[in-house]
Coordinates of C-alpha atoms and ligand atoms in Angstrom, one line a residue:
M1 CA -16.9 10.2 -1.5
K2 CA -14.1 11.4 0.5
V3 CA -11.7 9.2 2.6
L4 CA -9.0 10.1 5.1
V5 CA -6.2 7.7 5.0
T6 CA -3.9 7.7 8.1
G7 CA -0.6 6.3 7.3
G8 CA -1.1 6.8 3.7
A9 CA 2.4 7.4 2.7
G10 CA 3.3 4.0 3.9
Y11 CA 3.8 0.6 1.9
I12 CA 0.0 -0.6 2.1
G13 CA -1.3 2.9 2.3
S14 CA 0.4 4.2 -0.9
H15 CA -0.9 1.3 -2.8
T16 CA -4.5 1.9 -1.4
C17 CA -4.2 5.5 -2.3
V18 CA -3.8 4.4 -5.8
E19 CA -6.9 2.0 -5.9
L20 CA -9.0 4.8 -4.0
I21 CA -8.1 7.5 -6.5
N22 CA -8.6 4.9 -9.6
S23 CA -12.1 4.4 -7.9
S24 CA -12.8 8.1 -8.2
I25 CA -12.7 8.5 -4.4
D26 CA -11.2 11.9 -2.9
T27 CA -8.2 10.9 -1.1
V28 CA -6.6 12.8 1.9
V29 CA -3.5 11.4 3.6
L30 CA -2.3 12.1 7.2
D31 CA 1.2 10.8 7.9
N32 CA 4.0 11.7 10.2
L33 CA 6.6 10.0 7.8
C34 CA 8.1 8.1 10.8
N35 CA 8.5 5.1 8.5
S36 CA 7.9 6.5 5.1
S37 CA 8.8 9.0 2.4
E38 CA 6.7 11.7 0.9
K39 CA 8.0 10.4 -2.5
S40 CA 5.6 7.6 -2.3
L41 CA 2.9 10.3 -2.7
D42 CA 4.5 11.8 -5.8
R43 CA 4.6 8.3 -7.2
V44 CA 0.9 7.9 -6.7
R45 CA 0.4 11.0 -8.6
E46 CA 2.7 9.7 -11.3
I47 CA 0.5 6.5 -11.5
T48 CA -2.9 8.0 -11.2
G49 CA -2.5 11.5 -12.5
T50 CA -4.0 12.9 -9.1
S51 CA -2.2 13.9 -5.9
P52 CA -3.7 12.9 -2.7
V53 CA -4.1 16.0 -0.4
F54 CA -1.3 15.6 2.2
Y55 CA -1.2 16.6 5.7
K56 CA 2.0 15.9 7.4
G57 CA 1.5 15.3 11.1
D58 CA 0.8 12.6 13.9
V59 CA -2.6 11.1 14.3
R60 CA -2.2 11.7 18.0
D61 CA -2.3 15.4 17.5
E62 CA -5.9 16.1 18.4
A63 CA -5.6 19.8 17.4
L64 CA -4.4 18.8 14.0
L65 CA -7.0 16.1 13.5
E66 CA -9.7 18.7 14.7
R67 CA -8.5 21.0 11.8
I68 CA -8.4 18.4 9.2
F69 CA -11.9 17.3 10.1
S70 CA -13.0 20.9 10.0
E71 CA -11.5 21.5 6.5
N72 CA -12.9 18.2 5.1
E73 CA -16.2 16.3 5.3
F74 CA -15.0 12.6 5.2
D75 CA -17.4 9.7 4.5
C76 CA -15.0 7.3 6.2
V77 CA -11.4 6.8 7.4
I78 CA -8.9 4.1 6.7
H79 CA -6.5 3.9 9.6
F80 CA -3.2 2.4 8.5
A81 CA -0.9 4.6 10.8
G82 CA 1.0 2.7 13.4
L83 CA 4.3 1.0 14.2
K84 CA 4.6 -2.5 12.9
C85 CA 8.1 -3.8 13.6
V86 CA 7.9 -7.0 15.7
P87 CA 11.3 -7.0 17.3
E88 CA 11.4 -3.3 18.0
S89 CA 8.0 -3.6 19.8
V90 CA 9.6 -6.1 22.2
K91 CA 12.4 -3.5 22.9
K92 CA 10.0 -0.4 23.0
P93 CA 6.8 -1.7 24.3
A94 CA 5.5 1.7 25.7
E95 CA 6.1 3.5 22.3
Y96 CA 4.1 0.8 20.6
Y97 CA 1.1 0.8 22.9
E98 CA 1.2 4.6 22.9
N99 CA 1.5 5.1 19.0
N100 CA -0.9 2.4 18.1
L101 CA -3.5 2.6 20.8
G102 CA -3.1 6.3 21.2
S103 CA -3.6 7.1 17.6
T104 CA -6.8 5.0 17.4
L105 CA -8.4 6.5 20.4
V106 CA -7.8 10.1 19.2
L107 CA -9.0 9.4 16.0
C108 CA -12.2 7.8 17.1
K109 CA -12.9 10.7 19.5
V110 CA -12.4 13.3 16.7
M111 CA -14.3 11.2 14.2
A112 CA -17.3 11.0 16.6
R113 CA -17.3 14.7 17.2
H114 CA -17.7 15.2 13.4
G115 CA -20.2 12.6 12.9
C116 CA -17.9 10.4 10.9
K117 CA -18.4 6.8 12.2
R118 CA -17.1 4.7 9.4
L119 CA -13.6 3.2 9.9
V120 CA -11.5 0.5 8.1
F121 CA -8.8 -0.5 10.6
S122 CA -5.5 -2.4 9.9
S123 CA -5.5 -5.5 11.9
S124 CA -3.4 -8.6 11.4
A125 CA -3.4 -12.4 11.6
T126 CA -1.1 -11.8 14.5
V127 CA -4.2 -11.5 16.7
Y128 CA -5.0 -15.2 16.4
S129 CA -3.5 -17.5 19.1
A130 CA -1.1 -20.0 18.0
V131 CA -3.3 -22.9 19.3
N132 CA -5.6 -22.7 16.4
E133 CA -5.8 -25.4 13.7
M134 CA -5.5 -24.0 10.3
P135 CA -6.9 -22.4 8.3
L136 CA -7.6 -19.4 10.6
K137 CA -11.3 -18.3 10.8
E138 CA -12.6 -15.0 12.0
D139 CA -14.0 -16.8 15.0
S140 CA -10.8 -18.9 15.8
I141 CA -9.3 -18.1 19.1
K142 CA -7.4 -14.8 19.6
G143 CA -4.8 -13.7 22.0
D144 CA -1.6 -15.2 23.5
C145 CA 0.2 -12.8 21.3
T146 CA 3.9 -13.2 21.3
N147 CA 5.0 -9.6 21.2
P148 CA 3.6 -6.0 22.1
Y149 CA 3.0 -5.2 18.5
G150 CA 0.5 -8.1 18.3
W151 CA -1.2 -7.0 21.4
T152 CA -1.6 -3.5 20.1
K153 CA -3.6 -5.0 17.2
Y154 CA -5.5 -7.2 19.6
M155 CA -6.3 -4.4 21.9
G156 CA -7.2 -2.1 19.0
E157 CA -9.7 -4.5 17.8
R158 CA -11.1 -4.6 21.3
I159 CA -11.5 -0.9 21.7
L160 CA -13.1 -0.6 18.3
T161 CA -15.6 -3.4 18.9
D162 CA -16.5 -1.8 22.3
I163 CA -16.9 1.5 20.6
A164 CA -19.3 -0.1 17.9
T165 CA -21.2 -2.0 20.8
A166 CA -21.8 1.3 22.9
D167 CA -22.8 3.5 19.9
P168 CA -24.6 1.3 17.1
E169 CA -24.0 4.3 14.5
W170 CA -20.5 2.9 14.0
A171 CA -19.6 0.9 11.1
I172 CA -16.1 -0.6 11.4
A173 CA -14.2 -3.1 9.1
L174 CA -11.3 -4.9 11.3
L175 CA -9.2 -6.1 8.3
R176 CA -7.0 -9.0 9.4
Y177 CA -4.2 -9.0 6.9
F178 CA -2.0 -12.1 6.3
N179 CA 1.4 -11.4 4.7
P180 CA 1.2 -8.6 2.2
I181 CA 4.2 -8.6 -0.3
G182 CA 4.7 -7.3 -3.9
A183 CA 4.4 -3.9 -5.3
H184 CA 2.5 -1.8 -7.9
E185 CA 2.9 -3.3 -11.3
S186 CA 4.3 0.1 -12.5
G187 CA 7.4 -0.5 -10.2
L188 CA 7.0 3.1 -8.9
I189 CA 5.9 2.3 -5.4
G190 CA 6.7 -0.8 -3.2
E191 CA 8.0 -1.5 0.2
D192 CA 10.9 0.3 1.5
P193 CA 11.9 -1.0 5.0
R194 CA 14.4 1.2 6.9
G195 CA 17.5 -0.8 8.0
I196 CA 17.8 -4.6 7.8
P197 CA 14.5 -6.0 6.8
N198 CA 12.8 -8.2 9.3
N199 CA 10.3 -9.7 6.7
L200 CA 11.0 -12.4 4.1
M201 CA 10.3 -10.8 0.9
P202 CA 12.0 -7.5 1.3
F203 CA 15.0 -9.4 2.5
I204 CA 15.0 -11.8 -0.5
A205 CA 14.6 -8.6 -2.9
Q206 CA 17.4 -6.9 -1.2
T207 CA 19.7 -10.0 -1.5
A208 CA 18.8 -10.4 -5.1
V209 CA 19.8 -6.8 -5.8
G210 CA 23.0 -7.2 -3.9
R211 CA 22.4 -5.1 -0.8
R212 CA 22.5 -8.2 1.5
D213 CA 25.0 -11.1 1.0
R214 CA 22.5 -13.8 1.6
L215 CA 19.1 -14.8 3.1
T216 CA 19.0 -16.9 6.4
V217 CA 16.2 -19.2 6.3
F218 CA 14.8 -19.3 9.9
G219 CA 14.4 -23.0 10.5
N220 CA 14.2 -26.0 8.3
D221 CA 12.8 -28.5 10.9
Y222 CA 9.2 -27.4 11.1
N223 CA 6.5 -29.9 10.5
T224 CA 5.8 -28.6 7.1
K225 CA 6.3 -29.9 3.5
D226 CA 9.9 -28.8 3.3
G227 CA 10.7 -27.9 6.9
T228 CA 10.5 -24.2 6.4
G229 CA 7.7 -21.7 7.6
V230 CA 4.5 -21.6 5.8
R231 CA 2.5 -18.3 5.4
D232 CA -0.3 -16.8 3.4
Y233 CA 1.3 -14.1 1.2
L234 CA -1.1 -11.8 -0.7
H235 CA -0.3 -9.1 -3.3
V236 CA -0.3 -5.6 -1.9
V237 CA -2.6 -4.5 -4.9
D238 CA -5.1 -7.1 -4.0
L239 CA -4.9 -5.9 -0.4
A240 CA -5.4 -2.4 -1.4
K241 CA -8.5 -3.4 -3.5
G242 CA -9.9 -5.0 -0.4
H243 CA -9.9 -1.7 1.3
V244 CA -12.0 -0.2 -1.4
A245 CA -14.4 -3.2 -1.1
A246 CA -14.4 -2.7 2.7
I247 CA -15.5 0.8 2.2
G248 CA -18.4 -0.3 0.1
Y249 CA -19.3 -2.7 2.9
I250 CA -19.3 -0.3 5.8
M251 CA -21.3 2.2 3.9
E252 CA -24.3 -0.3 4.1
H253 CA -23.6 -2.2 7.3
K254 CA -23.2 -1.1 11.0
G255 CA -21.3 -2.7 13.8
A256 CA -17.6 -4.0 14.1
E257 CA -16.8 -6.9 11.6
P258 CA -13.5 -8.8 11.7
I259 CA -12.5 -9.9 8.0
N260 CA -9.6 -12.0 7.1
L261 CA -7.7 -10.7 3.9
G262 CA -5.5 -13.6 2.6
T263 CA -5.4 -16.1 -0.2
G264 CA -6.2 -19.1 1.8
T265 CA -3.0 -20.8 0.5
G266 CA 0.1 -21.6 2.4
I267 CA 3.6 -21.0 0.9
S268 CA 7.0 -22.2 2.3
V269 CA 10.1 -20.0 2.5
L270 CA 11.8 -22.3 0.0
D271 CA 8.7 -22.1 -2.3
M272 CA 9.1 -18.3 -2.2
V273 CA 12.8 -18.2 -2.9
E274 CA 12.5 -20.7 -5.8
T275 CA 9.6 -18.9 -7.2
F276 CA 11.5 -15.6 -7.0
K277 CA 14.6 -17.0 -8.7
Q278 CA 12.8 -18.7 -11.5
V279 CA 10.3 -15.9 -12.3
N280 CA 13.1 -13.3 -12.1
Q281 CA 16.0 -15.2 -13.4
V282 CA 18.2 -13.9 -10.5
D283 CA 20.2 -15.5 -7.8
V284 CA 19.0 -15.4 -4.1
P285 CA 21.9 -17.0 -2.1
Y286 CA 20.6 -18.4 1.1
G287 CA 21.5 -20.6 4.0
F288 CA 19.7 -22.2 6.9
G289 CA 19.8 -20.7 10.4
P290 CA 17.9 -21.6 13.7
R291 CA 14.2 -20.9 14.1
R292 CA 13.2 -17.3 15.0
A293 CA 11.8 -16.8 18.4
G294 CA 8.0 -16.5 18.3
D295 CA 7.5 -17.9 14.9
V296 CA 4.9 -20.5 14.1
A297 CA 5.3 -23.2 11.5
T298 CA 2.2 -22.6 9.5
C299 CA -0.2 -19.7 9.1
Y300 CA -2.9 -19.4 6.6
A301 CA -6.3 -17.9 6.3
Q302 CA -9.8 -19.1 5.6
A303 CA -10.7 -16.4 3.1
D304 CA -14.4 -16.9 2.3
K305 CA -15.8 -14.4 4.7
A306 CA -14.2 -11.6 2.7
K307 CA -15.7 -13.1 -0.6
R308 CA -19.2 -13.2 1.1
L309 CA -19.3 -9.9 2.8
L310 CA -17.0 -7.7 0.6
G311 CA -17.1 -9.5 -2.8
W312 CA -13.5 -9.6 -2.7
R313 CA -10.8 -12.3 -3.2
A314 CA -7.1 -12.1 -3.9
E315 CA -6.6 -12.6 -7.7
K316 CA -2.8 -12.2 -8.2
T317 CA -0.5 -15.1 -8.2
L318 CA 2.7 -15.9 -6.2
E319 CA 4.5 -15.3 -9.7
D320 CA 2.9 -11.8 -9.9
M321 CA 4.1 -11.0 -6.2
C322 CA 7.7 -11.9 -7.1
R323 CA 7.8 -10.2 -10.6
D324 CA 6.2 -6.9 -9.2
T325 CA 8.6 -7.0 -6.2
W326 CA 11.5 -7.5 -8.4
R327 CA 10.4 -4.7 -10.8
W328 CA 10.2 -2.3 -7.8
Q329 CA 13.5 -3.3 -6.1
S330 CA 15.7 -3.5 -9.4
S331 CA 14.3 -0.1 -10.5
N332 CA 14.7 1.3 -7.0
P333 CA 17.7 -0.5 -5.5
D334 CA 17.7 1.9 -2.6
G335 CA 13.9 2.2 -2.2
Y336 CA 12.9 5.9 -2.2
G337 CA 16.4 6.7 -1.2
E338 CA 15.9 8.0 2.2
Ligands
NAD1 P1 4.1 1.3 7.0 O1 5.1 1.5 8.1 O2 4.8 1.3 5.6 O3 3.0 2.4 7.1 C1 2.5 2.9 8.3 C2 2.4 4.5 8.0 O4 2.0 5.1 9.2 C3 3.9 5.1 7.8 O5 3.9 5.8 6.7 C4 4.3 5.8 8.9 O6 5.0 7.0 8.7 C5 2.8 6.2 9.7 N1 2.6 6.3 11.0 C6 2.9 5.7 12.1 N2 2.6 6.1 13.1 C7 1.9 7.3 12.8 C8 1.3 8.3 13.6 N3 1.1 8.4 14.9 N4 0.7 9.5 12.9 C9 0.8 9.4 11.6 N5 1.4 8.7 10.8 C10 2.0 7.4 11.5 O7 3.5 0.0 7.3 P2 2.4 -0.9 6.4 O8 3.1 -2.2 6.2 O9 2.0 -0.1 5.3 O10 1.3 -1.2 7.4 C11 0.1 -0.4 7.5 C12 -0.7 -1.0 8.6 O11 -0.9 -2.3 8.4 C13 -0.1 -0.9 9.9 O12 -0.9 -0.6 11.0 C14 0.4 -2.3 10.2 O13 0.5 -2.7 11.6 C15 -0.7 -3.2 9.6 N6 -0.3 -4.4 9.1 C16 0.8 -4.5 8.3 C17 1.3 -5.8 7.8 C18 2.5 -6.1 7.0 O14 3.0 -7.2 6.8 N7 2.8 -4.9 6.2 C19 0.6 -7.0 8.4 C20 -0.6 -6.8 9.1 C21 -0.9 -5.6 9.5
UFG2 N1 12.0 -15.7 7.3 C1 13.1 -16.2 7.0 N2 14.2 -15.4 6.9 C2 14.0 -14.0 7.0 C3 12.8 -13.5 7.4 C4 11.7 -14.4 7.4 O1 13.3 -17.5 6.9 O2 15.0 -13.4 6.9 C5 10.7 -16.7 7.5 C6 10.1 -16.7 8.8 O3 10.7 -17.5 9.8 C7 8.7 -17.0 8.4 C8 8.4 -16.6 6.9 O4 9.8 -16.4 6.5 O5 8.5 -18.4 8.3 C9 7.8 -15.2 7.1 O6 8.3 -14.2 8.0 P1 7.8 -12.6 7.7 O7 8.7 -12.1 8.9 O8 7.9 -12.2 6.5 O9 6.3 -12.8 8.2 P2 5.7 -13.2 9.6 O10 4.6 -14.0 9.1 O11 6.7 -13.7 10.5 O12 5.1 -11.9 10.2 C10 4.2 -11.2 9.5 C11 4.1 -9.7 9.9 C12 4.0 -9.3 11.3 C13 2.8 -10.0 11.8 C14 2.8 -11.5 11.5 C15 1.6 -12.3 11.8 O13 5.3 -9.3 9.4 O14 3.7 -8.0 11.4 O15 2.9 -11.7 10.0 O16 0.4 -11.8 11.2 F1 2.7 -9.8 13.2

């Protein structure tokens, strides 16, 4: 079995490479390194003993993709490559639509030309409308996205669903991730955001290690148990294993299938800060600030479809997520150092 992983040097991609290699799957990475470091792939080799084959380049480069597909016979593709920063997408919408949709369109064109019609797509809980009751089910209402990034995932799902409808040979898993956090338990790979982190866990970790003075908790007046935002955080290694399970599914089932990957449990910002402090015995100074535009109070998954279809469920605990994040952050205070 041979798999092309676009965006494989990134946060979720590098953890997925480890799980693919550990499952004896030949792993080929295509990444332009616009938001990652090639060092992550060296670390994948350190963990697994095997280097993924690496092509440096852009998924939108059709000539390059054509060459990669001519040099390799892939059973399927996992498509992580894309831009993912919500506030940046508000400032640079055209760049987001061009990258996230352009890469998906070129990839599908070249895949079809080479008769490779199995795809795992990185979607997001952001495709769900804020009007839904919790937990979010795969058939909950979608749309009303609050930012261009969210729309690129919504439209990406639409494009892929239409492709699978037009040509019933396609098998596509639309994996809707909730909030991936944590790091490989070796501490060798983890999340290394450029600039000031937008997301909670990297901000907590950088505060604990002294790179940030203090965390601002965005809002403590939500209708939640302690007034702070509630999310469904899942360990990135569990998420990576979900991709291996999804490959098993699309080898056997055609069509485009949306599947939530989450734990089904809501955790508040204060739960997260307190667990991180307690598990790691470190201080995380914080203060309260106003709500962040576009945030919802609560977001968590109904996770039973993944169990039913993929035989997958998240196994790691919140303590594991906090411990593994800290092992990565404290042994790599500047991430990959780029
Ligand atoms: P990441 O930025 O660490 O990884 C994305 C990788 O894609 C990077 O290595 C980047 O260099 C590469 N890339 C971007 N555009 C490219 C292009 N045109 N050609 C080649 N390579 C390109 O992000 P991540 O957190 O690992 O996310 C992976 C995927 O999962 C993304 O599609 C993201 O939108 C999606 N997702 C992430 C989250 C999250 O919270 N991390 C949640 C839901 C969905
Ligand atoms: N938060 C803070 N302080 C911070 C950062 C975050 O209090 O410095 C809070 C947020 O207000 C929210 C919670 O922590 O209540 C989680 O915020 P994140 O930014 O970590 O995660 P989001 O759920 O807001 O966003 C994530 C992904 C997006 C995706 C979205 C919906 O980062 O890409 O889920 O799926 F669009």
